[in-house]
Amino acid sequence: MSGTSSGCGPTRTTYSSYFDNDVKRVFDAAVAGKQPPTRSILPGAETWKHAEEIASGYFALEGEDVPNDRMDMFVRWSDGELTLYTDGNAQSIGRENRLVSP
């Protein structure tokens, strides 16, 4: 919620969603009438030298159906970070989730 006089409570606080540079790129492309640029979720080639272990597959909760076109990937980095890349399908990875930060 945002806008004039939309706050609530004694401080009349107003809240709004945070939009990052990805949202800005999509917005700018829409205003210009162009296709939004695609962006890879995966890190660049230089970063992969820091990957110590990689496990891929579909990581599901017990009893959850496993779709044929889904692939997830765990990466343990040399600094101790553990990252899960999820929601991918045969063509892409959809999200980066940092599970453990150094």
Short mmCIF file of C-alpha atoms in Angstrom, two decimals:
data_model
loop_
_atom_site.label_atom_id
_atom_site.label_comp_id
_atom_site.label_asym_id
_atom_site.label_seq_id
_atom_site.Cartn_x
_atom_site.Cartn_y
_atom_site.Cartn_z
CA MET A 1 0.00 0.00 0.00
CA SER A 2 1.33 3.46 -0.75
CA GLY A 3 0.11 6.95 -1.55
CA THR A 4 -1.16 10.06 0.15
CA SER A 5 -3.20 9.52 3.32
CA SER A 6 -3.00 5.74 3.02
CA GLY A 7 -0.97 5.22 6.18
CA CYS A 8 -2.57 3.75 9.24
CA GLY A 9 -2.07 3.82 12.97
CA PRO A 10 -1.00 6.76 15.12
CA THR A 11 2.12 7.44 13.01
CA ARG A 12 0.21 7.28 9.68
CA THR A 13 3.01 5.05 8.35
CA THR A 14 2.87 4.22 4.65
CA TYR A 15 4.36 1.03 3.21
CA SER A 16 5.39 0.15 -0.31
CA SER A 17 7.01 -2.82 -2.06
CA TYR A 18 10.74 -2.68 -2.77
CA PHE A 19 11.59 -2.99 -6.44
CA ASP A 20 15.13 -3.88 -7.55
CA ASN A 21 17.00 -3.29 -10.82
CA ASP A 22 15.35 -6.32 -12.48
CA VAL A 23 11.91 -4.77 -12.03
CA LYS A 24 13.26 -1.45 -13.35
CA ARG A 25 14.63 -3.15 -16.51
CA VAL A 26 11.25 -4.81 -17.17
CA PHE A 27 9.40 -1.51 -16.55
CA ASP A 28 11.75 0.46 -18.85
CA ALA A 29 11.36 -2.15 -21.62
CA ALA A 30 7.56 -2.03 -21.29
CA VAL A 31 7.52 1.77 -21.50
CA ALA A 32 9.72 1.58 -24.61
CA GLY A 33 7.49 -1.12 -26.15
CA LYS A 34 10.36 -3.64 -26.22
CA GLN A 35 10.86 -7.20 -25.01
CA PRO A 36 12.44 -7.16 -21.51
CA PRO A 37 16.08 -8.30 -21.42
CA THR A 38 16.71 -11.78 -20.09
CA ARG A 39 19.07 -12.27 -17.18
CA SER A 40 20.73 -15.44 -16.02
CA ILE A 41 20.23 -16.34 -12.37
CA LEU A 42 23.45 -18.37 -12.37
CA PRO A 43 26.74 -16.64 -11.54
CA GLY A 44 29.33 -15.88 -14.22
CA ALA A 45 32.09 -18.28 -15.23
CA GLU A 46 34.73 -16.71 -12.95
CA THR A 47 32.59 -17.45 -9.86
CA TRP A 48 32.37 -21.21 -10.53
CA LYS A 49 36.03 -21.78 -9.62
CA HIS A 50 34.85 -21.23 -6.02
CA ALA A 51 32.25 -24.04 -6.18
CA GLU A 52 33.55 -26.92 -4.06
CA GLU A 53 30.58 -29.28 -4.36
CA ILE A 54 27.53 -29.39 -6.63
CA ALA A 55 24.50 -31.68 -6.36
CA SER A 56 21.64 -31.56 -8.83
CA GLY A 57 18.28 -33.20 -9.11
CA TYR A 58 14.78 -32.50 -7.93
CA PHE A 59 14.67 -31.97 -4.19
CA ALA A 60 11.09 -32.57 -3.04
CA LEU A 61 9.24 -32.89 0.20
CA GLU A 62 8.12 -36.40 1.07
CA GLY A 63 5.00 -37.25 -0.93
CA GLU A 64 5.42 -34.35 -3.35
CA ASP A 65 5.05 -35.13 -7.06
CA VAL A 66 8.25 -34.85 -9.09
CA PRO A 67 7.74 -33.09 -12.44
CA ASN A 68 9.87 -34.40 -15.32
CA ASP A 69 11.05 -30.97 -16.46
CA ARG A 70 12.32 -29.64 -13.12
CA MET A 71 15.95 -29.48 -11.97
CA ASP A 72 17.35 -27.97 -8.77
CA MET A 73 21.00 -27.50 -7.85
CA PHE A 74 22.83 -27.18 -4.51
CA VAL A 75 26.24 -25.49 -4.56
CA ARG A 76 28.67 -25.34 -1.63
CA TRP A 77 31.10 -22.48 -2.16
CA SER A 78 34.68 -22.24 -0.86
CA ASP A 79 33.69 -19.51 1.64
CA GLY A 80 31.13 -21.83 3.28
CA GLU A 81 28.02 -20.42 1.62
CA LEU A 82 25.39 -22.95 0.55
CA THR A 83 23.15 -21.95 -2.34
CA LEU A 84 20.08 -23.69 -3.74
CA TYR A 85 19.06 -22.80 -7.29
CA THR A 86 15.41 -23.83 -7.72
CA ASP A 87 12.34 -23.79 -9.90
CA GLY A 88 14.32 -24.53 -12.99
CA ASN A 89 13.06 -26.55 -15.88
CA ALA A 90 14.88 -28.16 -18.79
CA GLN A 91 15.90 -24.73 -20.11
CA SER A 92 16.61 -22.55 -17.06
CA ILE A 93 17.12 -22.00 -13.35
CA GLY A 94 14.48 -19.81 -11.76
CA ARG A 95 15.65 -18.65 -8.31
CA GLU A 96 18.78 -18.34 -6.18
CA ASN A 97 18.30 -19.12 -2.48
CA ARG A 98 21.19 -18.59 -0.06
CA LEU A 99 20.67 -21.19 2.63
CA VAL A 100 23.86 -20.59 4.64
CA SER A 101 25.96 -17.43 4.50
CA PRO A 102 29.57 -17.31 5.68
#
